[in-house]
Amino acid sequence: MATPQEYFDFIRGQLDIEGVSWRKMMGEYILYFHGRIAGGIYDSRLLVKDVPSAREAIPGFTLEEPYPGAKPMILVDDVDSPDFLAELLHKIFDDLPEPKKKSTRRKDC
């Protein structure tokens, strides 16, 4: 089930901070923070990567699959506080994997 545009617009407004960008993919949204994948919006749920700093920042966290068969992520229940969300992204940034380098090698057929 795709996330409604209204929910995405709400979360995008809550995360209106420098360094946040989004990519729409198959009706859902991937959340980037300074170029690193931090999480996303899946089925009207804000999820962040399951990293140690996110576990510390969200006491009593819940792990949920963004989609069937995917690696579980941490559910962010407190989406009504822009300050909390901004602080969360800053806290988890160092634990987020760096983007993979795109290969410049050309594949010949």
mmCIF file with all atom_site columns, C-alpha atoms in Angstrom:
data_model
loop_
_atom_site.group_PDB
_atom_site.id
_atom_site.type_symbol
_atom_site.label_atom_id
_atom_site.label_alt_id
_atom_site.label_comp_id
_atom_site.label_asym_id
_atom_site.label_entity_id
_atom_site.label_seq_id
_atom_site.pdbx_PDB_ins_code
_atom_site.Cartn_x
_atom_site.Cartn_y
_atom_site.Cartn_z
_atom_site.occupancy
_atom_site.B_iso_or_equiv
_atom_site.pdbx_formal_charge
_atom_site.auth_seq_id
_atom_site.auth_comp_id
_atom_site.auth_asym_id
_atom_site.auth_atom_id
_atom_site.pdbx_PDB_model_num
ATOM 1   C CA . MET A 1 1   ? 0.000  0.000  0.000   1.00 0.00 ? 1   MET A CA 1
ATOM 2   C CA . ALA A 1 2   ? 1.527  3.306  -1.075  1.00 0.00 ? 2   ALA A CA 1
ATOM 3   C CA . THR A 1 3   ? 1.895  6.194  1.348   1.00 0.00 ? 3   THR A CA 1
ATOM 4   C CA . PRO A 1 4   ? -0.635 8.984  0.679   1.00 0.00 ? 4   PRO A CA 1
ATOM 5   C CA . GLN A 1 5   ? 0.810  12.277 -0.549  1.00 0.00 ? 5   GLN A CA 1
ATOM 6   C CA . GLU A 1 6   ? -0.727 14.068 2.468   1.00 0.00 ? 6   GLU A CA 1
ATOM 7   C CA . TYR A 1 7   ? 1.289  11.968 4.928   1.00 0.00 ? 7   TYR A CA 1
ATOM 8   C CA . PHE A 1 8   ? 4.496  12.507 2.986   1.00 0.00 ? 8   PHE A CA 1
ATOM 9   C CA . ASP A 1 9   ? 3.834  16.263 2.877   1.00 0.00 ? 9   ASP A CA 1
ATOM 10  C CA . PHE A 1 10  ? 3.309  16.279 6.659   1.00 0.00 ? 10  PHE A CA 1
ATOM 11  C CA . ILE A 1 11  ? 6.570  14.426 7.392   1.00 0.00 ? 11  ILE A CA 1
ATOM 12  C CA . ARG A 1 12  ? 8.461  16.502 4.822   1.00 0.00 ? 12  ARG A CA 1
ATOM 13  C CA . GLY A 1 13  ? 7.247  19.617 6.625   1.00 0.00 ? 13  GLY A CA 1
ATOM 14  C CA . GLN A 1 14  ? 8.337  18.211 9.981   1.00 0.00 ? 14  GLN A CA 1
ATOM 15  C CA . LEU A 1 15  ? 11.801 17.475 8.557   1.00 0.00 ? 15  LEU A CA 1
ATOM 16  C CA . ASP A 1 16  ? 12.330 20.807 6.837   1.00 0.00 ? 16  ASP A CA 1
ATOM 17  C CA . ILE A 1 17  ? 15.998 21.017 7.824   1.00 0.00 ? 17  ILE A CA 1
ATOM 18  C CA . GLU A 1 18  ? 19.243 21.409 5.936   1.00 0.00 ? 18  GLU A CA 1
ATOM 19  C CA . GLY A 1 19  ? 20.585 18.162 4.563   1.00 0.00 ? 19  GLY A CA 1
ATOM 20  C CA . VAL A 1 20  ? 17.280 16.307 4.221   1.00 0.00 ? 20  VAL A CA 1
ATOM 21  C CA . SER A 1 21  ? 16.263 15.050 0.812   1.00 0.00 ? 21  SER A CA 1
ATOM 22  C CA . TRP A 1 22  ? 13.809 12.481 -0.461  1.00 0.00 ? 22  TRP A CA 1
ATOM 23  C CA . ARG A 1 23  ? 13.506 10.010 -3.290  1.00 0.00 ? 23  ARG A CA 1
ATOM 24  C CA . LYS A 1 24  ? 10.192 8.525  -4.291  1.00 0.00 ? 24  LYS A CA 1
ATOM 25  C CA . MET A 1 25  ? 10.356 4.836  -5.049  1.00 0.00 ? 25  MET A CA 1
ATOM 26  C CA . MET A 1 26  ? 7.380  2.595  -5.814  1.00 0.00 ? 26  MET A CA 1
ATOM 27  C CA . GLY A 1 27  ? 4.901  4.749  -3.895  1.00 0.00 ? 27  GLY A CA 1
ATOM 28  C CA . GLU A 1 28  ? 7.139  5.111  -0.844  1.00 0.00 ? 28  GLU A CA 1
ATOM 29  C CA . TYR A 1 29  ? 9.850  7.625  0.065   1.00 0.00 ? 29  TYR A CA 1
ATOM 30  C CA . ILE A 1 30  ? 13.511 7.114  0.940   1.00 0.00 ? 30  ILE A CA 1
ATOM 31  C CA . LEU A 1 31  ? 14.896 9.642  3.428   1.00 0.00 ? 31  LEU A CA 1
ATOM 32  C CA . TYR A 1 32  ? 18.441 10.918 2.917   1.00 0.00 ? 32  TYR A CA 1
ATOM 33  C CA . PHE A 1 33  ? 20.386 13.010 5.391   1.00 0.00 ? 33  PHE A CA 1
ATOM 34  C CA . HIS A 1 34  ? 23.457 14.683 3.935   1.00 0.00 ? 34  HIS A CA 1
ATOM 35  C CA . GLY A 1 35  ? 23.548 12.064 1.191   1.00 0.00 ? 35  GLY A CA 1
ATOM 36  C CA . ARG A 1 36  ? 23.242 9.027  3.445   1.00 0.00 ? 36  ARG A CA 1
ATOM 37  C CA . ILE A 1 37  ? 20.136 6.848  3.597   1.00 0.00 ? 37  ILE A CA 1
ATOM 38  C CA . ALA A 1 38  ? 18.640 7.473  7.036   1.00 0.00 ? 38  ALA A CA 1
ATOM 39  C CA . GLY A 1 39  ? 15.296 5.745  6.617   1.00 0.00 ? 39  GLY A CA 1
ATOM 40  C CA . GLY A 1 40  ? 12.073 6.374  4.818   1.00 0.00 ? 40  GLY A CA 1
ATOM 41  C CA . ILE A 1 41  ? 8.320  6.519  4.795   1.00 0.00 ? 41  ILE A CA 1
ATOM 42  C CA . TYR A 1 42  ? 6.699  3.142  4.206   1.00 0.00 ? 42  TYR A CA 1
ATOM 43  C CA . ASP A 1 43  ? 2.949  2.493  4.464   1.00 0.00 ? 43  ASP A CA 1
ATOM 44  C CA . SER A 1 44  ? 2.486  5.818  6.272   1.00 0.00 ? 44  SER A CA 1
ATOM 45  C CA . ARG A 1 45  ? 5.173  5.010  8.846   1.00 0.00 ? 45  ARG A CA 1
ATOM 46  C CA . LEU A 1 46  ? 8.404  6.919  9.390   1.00 0.00 ? 46  LEU A CA 1
ATOM 47  C CA . LEU A 1 47  ? 11.194 4.370  9.826   1.00 0.00 ? 47  LEU A CA 1
ATOM 48  C CA . VAL A 1 48  ? 14.898 4.970  10.428  1.00 0.00 ? 48  VAL A CA 1
ATOM 49  C CA . LYS A 1 49  ? 17.864 2.656  10.023  1.00 0.00 ? 49  LYS A CA 1
ATOM 50  C CA . ASP A 1 50  ? 18.448 0.276  12.906  1.00 0.00 ? 50  ASP A CA 1
ATOM 51  C CA . VAL A 1 51  ? 21.724 1.722  14.167  1.00 0.00 ? 51  VAL A CA 1
ATOM 52  C CA . PRO A 1 52  ? 22.989 1.913  17.785  1.00 0.00 ? 52  PRO A CA 1
ATOM 53  C CA . SER A 1 53  ? 22.418 5.660  18.100  1.00 0.00 ? 53  SER A CA 1
ATOM 54  C CA . ALA A 1 54  ? 18.794 5.313  16.947  1.00 0.00 ? 54  ALA A CA 1
ATOM 55  C CA . ARG A 1 55  ? 18.221 2.585  19.540  1.00 0.00 ? 55  ARG A CA 1
ATOM 56  C CA . GLU A 1 56  ? 19.575 4.955  22.216  1.00 0.00 ? 56  GLU A CA 1
ATOM 57  C CA . ALA A 1 57  ? 17.506 7.913  21.001  1.00 0.00 ? 57  ALA A CA 1
ATOM 58  C CA . ILE A 1 58  ? 14.212 5.996  20.939  1.00 0.00 ? 58  ILE A CA 1
ATOM 59  C CA . PRO A 1 59  ? 13.678 4.166  24.230  1.00 0.00 ? 59  PRO A CA 1
ATOM 60  C CA . GLY A 1 60  ? 11.365 1.186  23.892  1.00 0.00 ? 60  GLY A CA 1
ATOM 61  C CA . PHE A 1 61  ? 11.766 1.252  20.105  1.00 0.00 ? 61  PHE A CA 1
ATOM 62  C CA . THR A 1 62  ? 9.864  -1.100 17.813  1.00 0.00 ? 62  THR A CA 1
ATOM 63  C CA . LEU A 1 63  ? 11.414 -2.833 14.817  1.00 0.00 ? 63  LEU A CA 1
ATOM 64  C CA . GLU A 1 64  ? 9.249  -3.087 11.718  1.00 0.00 ? 64  GLU A CA 1
ATOM 65  C CA . GLU A 1 65  ? 9.840  -4.263 8.179   1.00 0.00 ? 65  GLU A CA 1
ATOM 66  C CA . PRO A 1 66  ? 9.425  -1.449 5.639   1.00 0.00 ? 66  PRO A CA 1
ATOM 67  C CA . TYR A 1 67  ? 8.079  -4.100 3.243   1.00 0.00 ? 67  TYR A CA 1
ATOM 68  C CA . PRO A 1 68  ? 7.919  -7.911 3.376   1.00 0.00 ? 68  PRO A CA 1
ATOM 69  C CA . GLY A 1 69  ? 11.357 -9.494 3.443   1.00 0.00 ? 69  GLY A CA 1
ATOM 70  C CA . ALA A 1 70  ? 13.238 -6.235 4.079   1.00 0.00 ? 70  ALA A CA 1
ATOM 71  C CA . LYS A 1 71  ? 15.682 -5.650 6.909   1.00 0.00 ? 71  LYS A CA 1
ATOM 72  C CA . PRO A 1 72  ? 13.747 -4.316 9.938   1.00 0.00 ? 72  PRO A CA 1
ATOM 73  C CA . MET A 1 73  ? 13.969 -0.630 10.748  1.00 0.00 ? 73  MET A CA 1
ATOM 74  C CA . ILE A 1 74  ? 13.066 1.415  13.818  1.00 0.00 ? 74  ILE A CA 1
ATOM 75  C CA . LEU A 1 75  ? 9.586  2.937  13.916  1.00 0.00 ? 75  LEU A CA 1
ATOM 76  C CA . VAL A 1 76  ? 9.520  6.634  14.805  1.00 0.00 ? 76  VAL A CA 1
ATOM 77  C CA . ASP A 1 77  ? 6.274  7.255  16.711  1.00 0.00 ? 77  ASP A CA 1
ATOM 78  C CA . ASP A 1 78  ? 6.982  10.863 17.730  1.00 0.00 ? 78  ASP A CA 1
ATOM 79  C CA . VAL A 1 79  ? 6.465  12.523 14.339  1.00 0.00 ? 79  VAL A CA 1
ATOM 80  C CA . ASP A 1 80  ? 4.702  15.543 15.843  1.00 0.00 ? 80  ASP A CA 1
ATOM 81  C CA . SER A 1 81  ? 7.922  17.122 17.129  1.00 0.00 ? 81  SER A CA 1
ATOM 82  C CA . PRO A 1 82  ? 10.131 18.662 14.433  1.00 0.00 ? 82  PRO A CA 1
ATOM 83  C CA . ASP A 1 83  ? 12.825 19.312 17.061  1.00 0.00 ? 83  ASP A CA 1
ATOM 84  C CA . PHE A 1 84  ? 12.928 15.636 18.070  1.00 0.00 ? 84  PHE A CA 1
ATOM 85  C CA . LEU A 1 85  ? 13.100 14.518 14.434  1.00 0.00 ? 85  LEU A CA 1
ATOM 86  C CA . ALA A 1 86  ? 15.931 16.913 13.614  1.00 0.00 ? 86  ALA A CA 1
ATOM 87  C CA . GLU A 1 87  ? 17.830 15.857 16.727  1.00 0.00 ? 87  GLU A CA 1
ATOM 88  C CA . LEU A 1 88  ? 17.298 12.188 15.830  1.00 0.00 ? 88  LEU A CA 1
ATOM 89  C CA . LEU A 1 89  ? 18.791 12.615 12.361  1.00 0.00 ? 89  LEU A CA 1
ATOM 90  C CA . HIS A 1 90  ? 21.794 14.461 13.756  1.00 0.00 ? 90  HIS A CA 1
ATOM 91  C CA . LYS A 1 91  ? 22.332 11.755 16.396  1.00 0.00 ? 91  LYS A CA 1
ATOM 92  C CA . ILE A 1 92  ? 22.233 8.842  13.936  1.00 0.00 ? 92  ILE A CA 1
ATOM 93  C CA . PHE A 1 93  ? 24.247 10.460 11.135  1.00 0.00 ? 93  PHE A CA 1
ATOM 94  C CA . ASP A 1 94  ? 27.649 9.080  12.158  1.00 0.00 ? 94  ASP A CA 1
ATOM 95  C CA . ASP A 1 95  ? 26.220 5.538  12.343  1.00 0.00 ? 95  ASP A CA 1
ATOM 96  C CA . LEU A 1 96  ? 24.710 5.689  8.853   1.00 0.00 ? 96  LEU A CA 1
ATOM 97  C CA . PRO A 1 97  ? 26.650 3.938  6.101   1.00 0.00 ? 97  PRO A CA 1
ATOM 98  C CA . GLU A 1 98  ? 28.311 6.160  3.543   1.00 0.00 ? 98  GLU A CA 1
ATOM 99  C CA . PRO A 1 99  ? 26.828 6.008  0.042   1.00 0.00 ? 99  PRO A CA 1
ATOM 100 C CA . LYS A 1 100 ? 28.276 3.337  -2.188  1.00 0.00 ? 100 LYS A CA 1
ATOM 101 C CA . LYS A 1 101 ? 30.514 4.671  -4.920  1.00 0.00 ? 101 LYS A CA 1
ATOM 102 C CA . LYS A 1 102 ? 29.072 4.239  -8.377  1.00 0.00 ? 102 LYS A CA 1
ATOM 103 C CA . SER A 1 103 ? 31.244 2.209  -10.655 1.00 0.00 ? 103 SER A CA 1
ATOM 104 C CA . THR A 1 104 ? 32.744 4.149  -13.520 1.00 0.00 ? 104 THR A CA 1
ATOM 105 C CA . ARG A 1 105 ? 33.615 0.949  -15.342 1.00 0.00 ? 105 ARG A CA 1
ATOM 106 C CA . ARG A 1 106 ? 31.692 0.422  -18.505 1.00 0.00 ? 106 ARG A CA 1
ATOM 107 C CA . LYS A 1 107 ? 30.194 -2.991 -19.053 1.00 0.00 ? 107 LYS A CA 1
ATOM 108 C CA . ASP A 1 108 ? 30.544 -4.176 -22.622 1.00 0.00 ? 108 ASP A CA 1
ATOM 109 C CA . CYS A 1 109 ? 28.017 -6.620 -23.928 1.00 0.00 ? 109 CYS A CA 1
#
